[in-house]
mmCIF file of C-alpha atoms in Angstrom:
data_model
loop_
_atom_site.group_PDB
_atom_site.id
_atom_site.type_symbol
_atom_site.label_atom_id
_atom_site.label_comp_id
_atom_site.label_asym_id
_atom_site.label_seq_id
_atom_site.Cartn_x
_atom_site.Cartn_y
_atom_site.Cartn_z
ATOM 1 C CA UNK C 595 99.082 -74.341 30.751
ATOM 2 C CA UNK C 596 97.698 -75.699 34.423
ATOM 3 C CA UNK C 597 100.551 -78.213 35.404
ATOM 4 C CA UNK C 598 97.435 -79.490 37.577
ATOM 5 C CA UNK C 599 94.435 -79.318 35.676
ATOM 6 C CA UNK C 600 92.722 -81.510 37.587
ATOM 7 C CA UNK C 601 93.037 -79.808 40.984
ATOM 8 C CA UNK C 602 90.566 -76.894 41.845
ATOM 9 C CA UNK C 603 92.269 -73.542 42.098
ATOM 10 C CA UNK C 604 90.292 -70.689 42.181
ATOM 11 C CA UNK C 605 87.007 -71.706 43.070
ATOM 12 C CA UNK C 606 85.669 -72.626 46.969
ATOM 13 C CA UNK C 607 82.683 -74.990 46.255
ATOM 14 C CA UNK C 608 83.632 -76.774 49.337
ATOM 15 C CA UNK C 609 80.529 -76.759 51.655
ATOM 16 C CA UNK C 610 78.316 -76.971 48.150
ATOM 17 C CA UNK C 611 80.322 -79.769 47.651
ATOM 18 C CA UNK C 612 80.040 -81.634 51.264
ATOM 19 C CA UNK C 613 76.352 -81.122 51.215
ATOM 20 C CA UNK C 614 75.934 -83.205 47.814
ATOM 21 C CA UNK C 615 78.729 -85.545 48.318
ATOM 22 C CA UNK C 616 77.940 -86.825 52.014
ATOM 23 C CA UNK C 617 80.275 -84.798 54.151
ATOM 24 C CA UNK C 618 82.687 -84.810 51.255
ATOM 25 C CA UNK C 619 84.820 -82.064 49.193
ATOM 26 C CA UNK C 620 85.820 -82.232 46.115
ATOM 27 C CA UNK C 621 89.414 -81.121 47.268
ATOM 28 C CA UNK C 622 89.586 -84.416 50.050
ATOM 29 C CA UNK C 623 88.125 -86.366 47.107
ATOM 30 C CA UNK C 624 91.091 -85.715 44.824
ATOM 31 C CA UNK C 625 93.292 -85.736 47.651
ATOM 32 C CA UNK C 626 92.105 -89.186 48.020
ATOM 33 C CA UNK C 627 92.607 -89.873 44.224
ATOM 34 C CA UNK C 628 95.979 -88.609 44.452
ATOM 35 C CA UNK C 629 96.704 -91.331 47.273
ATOM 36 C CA UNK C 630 95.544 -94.042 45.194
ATOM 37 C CA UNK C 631 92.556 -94.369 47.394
ATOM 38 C CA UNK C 632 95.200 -95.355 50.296
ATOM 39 C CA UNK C 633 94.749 -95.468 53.051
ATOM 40 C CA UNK C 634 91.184 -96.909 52.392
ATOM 41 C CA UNK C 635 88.707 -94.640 53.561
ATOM 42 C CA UNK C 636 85.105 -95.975 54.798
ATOM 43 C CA UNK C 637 83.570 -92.947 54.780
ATOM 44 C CA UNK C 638 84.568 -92.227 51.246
ATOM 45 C CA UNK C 639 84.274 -95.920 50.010
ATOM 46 C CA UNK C 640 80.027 -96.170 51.299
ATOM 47 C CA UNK C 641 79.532 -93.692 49.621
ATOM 48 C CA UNK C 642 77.965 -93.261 46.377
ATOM 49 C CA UNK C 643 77.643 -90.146 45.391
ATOM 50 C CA UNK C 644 81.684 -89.811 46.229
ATOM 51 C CA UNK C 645 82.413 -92.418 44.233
ATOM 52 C CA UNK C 646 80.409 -90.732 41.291
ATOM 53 C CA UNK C 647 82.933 -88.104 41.691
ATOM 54 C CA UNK C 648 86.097 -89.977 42.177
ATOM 55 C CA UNK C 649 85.067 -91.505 39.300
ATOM 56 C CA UNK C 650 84.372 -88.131 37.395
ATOM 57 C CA UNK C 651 87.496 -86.955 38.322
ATOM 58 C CA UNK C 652 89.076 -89.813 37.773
ATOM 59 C CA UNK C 653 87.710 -89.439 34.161
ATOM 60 C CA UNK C 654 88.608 -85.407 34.015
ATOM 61 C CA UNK C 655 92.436 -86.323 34.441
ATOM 62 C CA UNK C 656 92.422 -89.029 31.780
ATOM 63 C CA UNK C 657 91.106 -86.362 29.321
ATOM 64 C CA UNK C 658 91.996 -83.057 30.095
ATOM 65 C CA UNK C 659 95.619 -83.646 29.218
ATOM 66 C CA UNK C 660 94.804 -84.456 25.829
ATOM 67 C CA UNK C 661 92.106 -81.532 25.532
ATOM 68 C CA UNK C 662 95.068 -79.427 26.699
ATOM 69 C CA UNK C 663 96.750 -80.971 24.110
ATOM 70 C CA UNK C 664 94.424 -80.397 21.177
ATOM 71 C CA UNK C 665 93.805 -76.858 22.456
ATOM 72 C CA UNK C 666 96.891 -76.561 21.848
ATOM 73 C CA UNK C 667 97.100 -77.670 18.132
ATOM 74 C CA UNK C 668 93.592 -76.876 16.682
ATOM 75 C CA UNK C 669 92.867 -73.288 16.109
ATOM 76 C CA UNK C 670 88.882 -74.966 16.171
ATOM 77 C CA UNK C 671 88.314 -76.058 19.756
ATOM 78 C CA UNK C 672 89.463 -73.797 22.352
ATOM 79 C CA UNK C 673 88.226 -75.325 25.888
ATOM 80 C CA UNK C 674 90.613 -72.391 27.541
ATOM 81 C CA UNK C 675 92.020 -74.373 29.612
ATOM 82 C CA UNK C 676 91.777 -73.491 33.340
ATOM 83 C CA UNK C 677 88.161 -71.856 32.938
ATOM 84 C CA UNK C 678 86.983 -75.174 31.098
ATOM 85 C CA UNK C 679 88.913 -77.483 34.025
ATOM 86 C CA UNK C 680 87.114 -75.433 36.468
ATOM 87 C CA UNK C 681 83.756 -75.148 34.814
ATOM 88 C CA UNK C 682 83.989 -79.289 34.943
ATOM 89 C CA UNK C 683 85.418 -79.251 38.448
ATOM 90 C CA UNK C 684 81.681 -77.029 39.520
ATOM 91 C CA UNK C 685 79.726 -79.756 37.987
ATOM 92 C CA UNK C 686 81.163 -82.314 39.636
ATOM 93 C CA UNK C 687 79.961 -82.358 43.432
ATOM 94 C CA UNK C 688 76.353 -81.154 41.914
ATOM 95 C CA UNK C 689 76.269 -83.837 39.701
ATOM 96 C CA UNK C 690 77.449 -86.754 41.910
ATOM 97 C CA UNK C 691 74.631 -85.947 44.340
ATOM 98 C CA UNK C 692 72.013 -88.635 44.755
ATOM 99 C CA UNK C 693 68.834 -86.156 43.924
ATOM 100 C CA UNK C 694 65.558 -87.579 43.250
ATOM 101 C CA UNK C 695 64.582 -90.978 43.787
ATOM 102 C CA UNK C 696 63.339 -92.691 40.806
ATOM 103 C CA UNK C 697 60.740 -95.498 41.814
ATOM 104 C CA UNK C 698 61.361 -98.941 40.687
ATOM 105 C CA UNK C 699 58.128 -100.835 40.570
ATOM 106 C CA UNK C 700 57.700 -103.971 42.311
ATOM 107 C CA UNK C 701 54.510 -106.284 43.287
ATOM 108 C CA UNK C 702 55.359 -107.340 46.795
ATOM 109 C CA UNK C 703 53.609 -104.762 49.471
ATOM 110 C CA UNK C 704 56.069 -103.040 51.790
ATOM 111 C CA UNK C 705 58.747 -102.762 48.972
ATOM 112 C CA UNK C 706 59.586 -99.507 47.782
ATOM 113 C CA UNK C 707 62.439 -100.158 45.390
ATOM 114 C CA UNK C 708 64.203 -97.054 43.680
ATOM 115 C CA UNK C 709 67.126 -95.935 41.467
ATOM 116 C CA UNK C 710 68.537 -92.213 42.770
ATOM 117 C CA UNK C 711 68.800 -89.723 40.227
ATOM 118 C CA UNK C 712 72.724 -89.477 40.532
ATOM 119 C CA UNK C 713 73.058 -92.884 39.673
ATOM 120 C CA UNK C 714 71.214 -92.420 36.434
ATOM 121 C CA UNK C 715 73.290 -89.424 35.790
ATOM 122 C CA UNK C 716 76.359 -91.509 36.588
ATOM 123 C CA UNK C 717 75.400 -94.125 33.854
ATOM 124 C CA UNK C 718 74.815 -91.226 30.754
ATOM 125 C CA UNK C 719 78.304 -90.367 31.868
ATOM 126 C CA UNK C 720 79.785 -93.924 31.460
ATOM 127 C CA UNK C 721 78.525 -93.796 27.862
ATOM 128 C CA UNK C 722 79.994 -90.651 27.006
ATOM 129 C CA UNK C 723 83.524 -91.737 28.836
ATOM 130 C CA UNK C 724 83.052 -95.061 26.536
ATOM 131 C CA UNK C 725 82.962 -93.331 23.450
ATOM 132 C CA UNK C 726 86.504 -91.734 22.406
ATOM 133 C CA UNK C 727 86.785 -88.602 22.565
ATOM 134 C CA UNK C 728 83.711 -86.790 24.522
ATOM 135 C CA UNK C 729 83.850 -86.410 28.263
ATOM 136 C CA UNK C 730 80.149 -85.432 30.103
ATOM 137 C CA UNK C 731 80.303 -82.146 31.726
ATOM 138 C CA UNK C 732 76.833 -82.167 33.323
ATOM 139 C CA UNK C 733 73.449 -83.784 32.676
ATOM 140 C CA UNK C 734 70.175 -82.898 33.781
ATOM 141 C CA UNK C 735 66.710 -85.006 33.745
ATOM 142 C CA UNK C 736 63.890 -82.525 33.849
ATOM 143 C CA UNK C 737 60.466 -83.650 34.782
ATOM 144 C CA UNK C 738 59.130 -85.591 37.214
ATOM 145 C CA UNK C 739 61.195 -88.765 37.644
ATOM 146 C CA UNK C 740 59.341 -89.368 41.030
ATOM 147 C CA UNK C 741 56.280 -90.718 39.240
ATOM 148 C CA UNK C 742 55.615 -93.318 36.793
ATOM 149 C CA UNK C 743 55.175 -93.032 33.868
ATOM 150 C CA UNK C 744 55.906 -88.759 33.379
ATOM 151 C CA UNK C 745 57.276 -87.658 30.510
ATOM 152 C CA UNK C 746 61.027 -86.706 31.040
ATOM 153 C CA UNK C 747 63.654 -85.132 29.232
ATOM 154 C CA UNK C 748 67.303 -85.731 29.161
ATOM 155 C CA UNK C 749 70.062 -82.880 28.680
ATOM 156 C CA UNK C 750 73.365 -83.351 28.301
ATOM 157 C CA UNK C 751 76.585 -80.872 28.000
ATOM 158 C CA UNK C 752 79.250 -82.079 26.249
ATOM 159 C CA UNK C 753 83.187 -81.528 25.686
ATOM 160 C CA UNK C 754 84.629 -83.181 22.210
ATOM 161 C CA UNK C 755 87.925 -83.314 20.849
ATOM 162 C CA UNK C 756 90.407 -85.259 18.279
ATOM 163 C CA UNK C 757 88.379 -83.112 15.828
ATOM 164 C CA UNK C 758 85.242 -85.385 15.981
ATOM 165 C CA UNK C 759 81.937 -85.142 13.250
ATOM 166 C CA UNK C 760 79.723 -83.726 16.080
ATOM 167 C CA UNK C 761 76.911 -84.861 13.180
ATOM 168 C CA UNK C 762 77.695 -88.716 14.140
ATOM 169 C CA UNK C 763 78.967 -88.583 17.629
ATOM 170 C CA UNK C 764 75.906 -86.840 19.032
ATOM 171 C CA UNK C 765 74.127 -89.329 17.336
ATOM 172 C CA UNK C 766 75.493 -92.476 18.465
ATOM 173 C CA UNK C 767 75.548 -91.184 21.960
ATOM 174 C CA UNK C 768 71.739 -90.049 21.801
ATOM 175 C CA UNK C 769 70.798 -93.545 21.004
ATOM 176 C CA UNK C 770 73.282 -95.087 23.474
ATOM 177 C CA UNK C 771 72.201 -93.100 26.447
ATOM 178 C CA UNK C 772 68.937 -94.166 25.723
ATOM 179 C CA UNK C 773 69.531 -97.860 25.339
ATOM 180 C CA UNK C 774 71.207 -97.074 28.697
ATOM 181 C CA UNK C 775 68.555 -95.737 30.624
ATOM 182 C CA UNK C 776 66.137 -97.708 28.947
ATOM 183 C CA UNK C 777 68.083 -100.899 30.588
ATOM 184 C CA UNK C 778 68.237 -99.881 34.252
ATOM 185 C CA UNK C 779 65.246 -98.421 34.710
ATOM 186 C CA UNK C 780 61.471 -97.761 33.905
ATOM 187 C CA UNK C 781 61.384 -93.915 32.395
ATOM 188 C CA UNK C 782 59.049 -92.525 29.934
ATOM 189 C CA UNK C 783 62.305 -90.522 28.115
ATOM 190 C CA UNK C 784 60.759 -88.108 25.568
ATOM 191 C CA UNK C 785 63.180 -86.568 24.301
ATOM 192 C CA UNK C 786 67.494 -86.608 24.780
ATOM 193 C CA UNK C 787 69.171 -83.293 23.960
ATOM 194 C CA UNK C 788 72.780 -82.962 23.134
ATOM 195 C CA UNK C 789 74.826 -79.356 23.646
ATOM 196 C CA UNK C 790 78.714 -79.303 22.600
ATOM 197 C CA UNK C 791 79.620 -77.107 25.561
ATOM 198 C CA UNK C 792 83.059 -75.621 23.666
ATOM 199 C CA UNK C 793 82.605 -75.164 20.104
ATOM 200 C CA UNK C 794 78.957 -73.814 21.291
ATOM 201 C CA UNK C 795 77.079 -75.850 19.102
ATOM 202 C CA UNK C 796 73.833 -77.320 19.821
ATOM 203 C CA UNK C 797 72.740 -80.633 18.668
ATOM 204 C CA UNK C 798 70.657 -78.833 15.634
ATOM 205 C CA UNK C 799 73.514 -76.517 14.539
ATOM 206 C CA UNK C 800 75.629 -79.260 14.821
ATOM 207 C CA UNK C 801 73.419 -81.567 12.496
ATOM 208 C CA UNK C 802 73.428 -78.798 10.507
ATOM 209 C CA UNK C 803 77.046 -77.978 10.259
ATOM 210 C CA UNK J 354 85.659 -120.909 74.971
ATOM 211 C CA UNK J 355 84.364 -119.767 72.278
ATOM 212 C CA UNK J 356 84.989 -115.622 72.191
ATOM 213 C CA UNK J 357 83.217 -114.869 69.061
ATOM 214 C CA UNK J 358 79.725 -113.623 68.616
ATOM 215 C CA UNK J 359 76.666 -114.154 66.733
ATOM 216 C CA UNK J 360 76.511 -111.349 63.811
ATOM 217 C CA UNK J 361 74.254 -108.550 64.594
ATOM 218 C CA UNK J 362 71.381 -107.717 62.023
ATOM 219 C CA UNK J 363 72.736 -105.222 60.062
ATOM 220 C CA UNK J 364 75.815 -106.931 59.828
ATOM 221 C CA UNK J 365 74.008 -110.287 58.699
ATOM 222 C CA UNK J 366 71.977 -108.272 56.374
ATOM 223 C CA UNK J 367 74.683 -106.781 54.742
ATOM 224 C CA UNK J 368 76.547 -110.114 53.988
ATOM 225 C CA UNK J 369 73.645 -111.091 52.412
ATOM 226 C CA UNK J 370 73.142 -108.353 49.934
ATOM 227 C CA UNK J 371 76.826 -108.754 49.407
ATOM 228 C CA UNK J 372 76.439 -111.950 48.024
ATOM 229 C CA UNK J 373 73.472 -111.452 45.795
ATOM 230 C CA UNK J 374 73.952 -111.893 42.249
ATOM 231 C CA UNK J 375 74.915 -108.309 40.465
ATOM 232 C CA UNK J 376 75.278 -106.188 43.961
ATOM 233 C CA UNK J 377 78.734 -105.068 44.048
ATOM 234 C CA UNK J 378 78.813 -102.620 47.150
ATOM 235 C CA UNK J 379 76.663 -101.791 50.191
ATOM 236 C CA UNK J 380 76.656 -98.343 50.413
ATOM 237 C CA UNK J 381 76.142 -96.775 53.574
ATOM 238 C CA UNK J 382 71.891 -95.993 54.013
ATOM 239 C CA UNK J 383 73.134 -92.532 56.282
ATOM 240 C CA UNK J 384 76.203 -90.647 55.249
ATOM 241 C CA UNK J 385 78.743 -91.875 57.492
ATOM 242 C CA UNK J 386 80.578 -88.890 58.080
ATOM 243 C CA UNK J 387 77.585 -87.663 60.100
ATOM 244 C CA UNK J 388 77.372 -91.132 61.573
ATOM 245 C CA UNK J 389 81.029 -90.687 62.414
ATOM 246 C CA UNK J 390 80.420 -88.076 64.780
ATOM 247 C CA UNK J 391 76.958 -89.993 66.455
ATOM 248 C CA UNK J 392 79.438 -92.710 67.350
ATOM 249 C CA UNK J 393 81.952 -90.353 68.879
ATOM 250 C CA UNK J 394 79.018 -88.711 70.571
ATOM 251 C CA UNK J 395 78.037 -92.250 71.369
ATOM 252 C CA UNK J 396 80.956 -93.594 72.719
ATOM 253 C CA UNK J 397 81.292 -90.361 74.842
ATOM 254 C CA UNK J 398 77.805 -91.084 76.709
ATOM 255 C CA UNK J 399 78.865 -94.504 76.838
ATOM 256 C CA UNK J 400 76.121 -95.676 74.290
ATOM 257 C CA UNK J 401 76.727 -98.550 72.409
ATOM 258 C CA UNK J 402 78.305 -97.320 69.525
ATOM 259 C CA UNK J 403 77.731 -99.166 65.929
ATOM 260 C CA UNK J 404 77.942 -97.971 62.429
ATOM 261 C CA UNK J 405 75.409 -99.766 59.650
ATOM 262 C CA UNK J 406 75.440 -100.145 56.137
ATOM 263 C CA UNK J 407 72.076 -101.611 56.420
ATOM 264 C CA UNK J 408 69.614 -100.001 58.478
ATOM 265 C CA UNK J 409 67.159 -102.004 60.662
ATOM 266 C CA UNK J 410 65.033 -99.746 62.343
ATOM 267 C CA UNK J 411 62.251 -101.075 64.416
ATOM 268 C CA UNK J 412 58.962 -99.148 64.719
ATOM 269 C CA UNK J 413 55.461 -99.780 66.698
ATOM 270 C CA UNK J 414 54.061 -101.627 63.678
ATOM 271 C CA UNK J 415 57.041 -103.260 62.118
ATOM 272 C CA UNK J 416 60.473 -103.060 61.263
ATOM 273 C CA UNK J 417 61.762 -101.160 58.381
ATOM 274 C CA UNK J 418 64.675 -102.379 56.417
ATOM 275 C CA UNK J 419 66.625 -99.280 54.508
ATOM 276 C CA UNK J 420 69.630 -100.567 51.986
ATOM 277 C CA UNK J 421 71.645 -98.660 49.208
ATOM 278 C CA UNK J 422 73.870 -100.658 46.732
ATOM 279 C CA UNK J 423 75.901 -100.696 44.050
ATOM 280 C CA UNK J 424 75.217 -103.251 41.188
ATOM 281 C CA UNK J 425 76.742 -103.881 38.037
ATOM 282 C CA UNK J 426 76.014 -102.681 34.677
ATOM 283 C CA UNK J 427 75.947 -106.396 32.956
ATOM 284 C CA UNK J 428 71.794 -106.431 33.934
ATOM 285 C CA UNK J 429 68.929 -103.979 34.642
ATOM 286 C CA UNK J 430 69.534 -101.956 37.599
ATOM 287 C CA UNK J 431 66.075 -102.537 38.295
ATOM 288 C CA UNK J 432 66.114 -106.184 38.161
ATOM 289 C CA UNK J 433 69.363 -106.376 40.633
ATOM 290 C CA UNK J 434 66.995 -104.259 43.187
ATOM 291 C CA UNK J 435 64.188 -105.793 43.416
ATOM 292 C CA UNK J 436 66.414 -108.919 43.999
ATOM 293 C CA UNK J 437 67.976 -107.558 46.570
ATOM 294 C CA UNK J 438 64.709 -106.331 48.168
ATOM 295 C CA UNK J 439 63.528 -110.112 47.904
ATOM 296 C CA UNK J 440 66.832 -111.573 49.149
ATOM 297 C CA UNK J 441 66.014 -109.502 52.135
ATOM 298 C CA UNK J 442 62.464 -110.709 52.614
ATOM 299 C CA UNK J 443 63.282 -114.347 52.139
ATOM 300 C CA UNK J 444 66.252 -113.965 54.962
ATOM 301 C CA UNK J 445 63.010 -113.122 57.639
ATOM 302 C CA UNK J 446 60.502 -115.526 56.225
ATOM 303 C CA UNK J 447 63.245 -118.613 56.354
ATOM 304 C CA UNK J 448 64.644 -117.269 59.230
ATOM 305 C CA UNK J 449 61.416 -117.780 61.258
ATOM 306 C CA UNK J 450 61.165 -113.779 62.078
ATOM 307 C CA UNK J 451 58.218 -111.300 61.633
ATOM 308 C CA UNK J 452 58.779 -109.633 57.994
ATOM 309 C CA UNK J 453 59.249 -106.540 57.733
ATOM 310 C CA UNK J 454 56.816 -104.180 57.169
ATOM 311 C CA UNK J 455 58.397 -102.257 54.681
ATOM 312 C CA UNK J 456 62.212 -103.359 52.765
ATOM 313 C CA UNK J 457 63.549 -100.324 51.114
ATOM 314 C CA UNK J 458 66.539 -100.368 48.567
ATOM 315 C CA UNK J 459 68.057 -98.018 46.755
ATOM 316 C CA UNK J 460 70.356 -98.232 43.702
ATOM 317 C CA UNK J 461 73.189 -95.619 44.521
ATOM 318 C CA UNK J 462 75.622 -96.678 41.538
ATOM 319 C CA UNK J 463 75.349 -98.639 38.690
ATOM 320 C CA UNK J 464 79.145 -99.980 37.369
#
């Protein structure tokens, strides 16, 4: 077992990282965590995308101890540890990066209102860390956000544990992230797929199961 | 003697948005590490030196506002920006000053 799950050790993502998170690694960024965000850091603190990952990591060391934990006692899930920690740890700089700009319509000329893609990634991630058990390793929105009114899909990877009915959870968090995104902003969302990343279930086999 | 100055711009600008009803942070419009070193680089030359949240960048045929928050998740994203964006155009048109020609806000982070 890691002692420090949460801290990258064999990957170097580093200048990946400080291109997506505004001159930022993920390393200074838990660093930073680790400091209790002391001294306070301007850089760090205007910045959204790193606070999408301080807040993903943030999230990653409230769970992984008790995925490390259930590892431990289920035969069933089996997130192996330090390759699932680091697998999360990849996704986090690409995922925190602002991407796209999704437009936000508005009838005053000379506005030109949007919502970045990060953010909206940001928010399907605060509904899986509000639901017990499920933490959001990575979510994609294909099609194209930039223009009103395009048909887009959602597509979210998943890690569960506490020995969940995938059946009901996927569910529930289908319809939440929708209600979500429907909230904040003006998408034409076709369709919202769900993949278990560790038990290697997709949302159909896991409906089925 | 009075020692203190009038707020620049940006700096007004900023206050504003910070005040505006489900905005909870200004992010910066440029990454600031970047703007980090310009200001070194800045300072070096003996430029004025000055690091923005808010952008005010003034063109030949108007200015252009640039602004990324934060806002929270109680209300639509999309509601709290175009707030924002007409927080910012009522500031010029009470103020007395041209408006701009184009106010651009972004939504960086929701909660």
């Amino acid at each position: 077992m890691n002692d420090h799950p949460q801290r990258p050790v064999e990957a170097d993502n580093s200048s990946l990282d400080a291109a997506h998170l505004d001159g930022h690694s993920i390393e200074s960024l838990s660093d930073y965590l680790d400091r209790g965000r002391e001294p306070r850091d301007p850089a760090i603190e205007s910045s959204a995308a790193a606070q999408h990952a301080l807040a993903a990591l943030a999230r990653l060391r409230a769970v992984a101890p008790k995925i490390i934990v259930a590892d431990a006692e289920a035969e069933e899930f089996a997130p192996r540890n330090d390759h699932w920690v680091k697998r999360i740890l990849d996704q986090i700089g690409v995922q925190a990066h602002a991407g796209r700009d999704i437009p936000i319509s508005h009838d005053i000329e000379g506005a030109v209102l949007s919502i970045s893609e990060g953010a909206i990634r940001a928010v399907v991630r605060e509904v899986g860390d509000s639901m017990e058990g499920l933490l959001v390793e990575r979510c994609k929105l294909e099609g194209d956000v930039e223009s009103p009114g395009a048909p887009v899909e959602i597509h979210v990877e998943l890690s569960t544990f506490d020995g969940l009915d995938l059946d009901e959870v996927t569910a529930e968090f289908r319809e939440r992230v929708e209600q979500a995104v429907r909230l904040h902003v003006d998408l034409a969302v076709t369709q919202v797929t769900v993949r278990v990343r560790d038990t290697d279930l997709s949302e159909e086999e896991g409906r089925a199961k | 003697m009075n020692d203190e100055t009038p707020d620049d711009l940006p700096t007004e600008l900023t206050r504003l948005l910070r005040n505006t009803e489900g905005v909870h942070t200004i992010y910066a419009a440029k990454p600031m590490v970047p703007a980090l070193v310009e200001a070194v680089v800045e300072a070096v030359r003996n430029d004025p030196v000055g690091m923005h949240l808010v952008l005010v960048n003034e063109h030949e045929d108007g200015t252009e506002i640039v602004a990324s928050i934060g806002v929270t998740t109680d209300e639509s994203a999309s509601v709290v920006c175009r707030r924002a964006h007409d927080a910012l155009r009522e500031f010029f048109s009470e103020s007395g000053r041209p408006v701009p020609r184009e106010i651009r806000v972004s939504v960086g982070r929701v909660g």
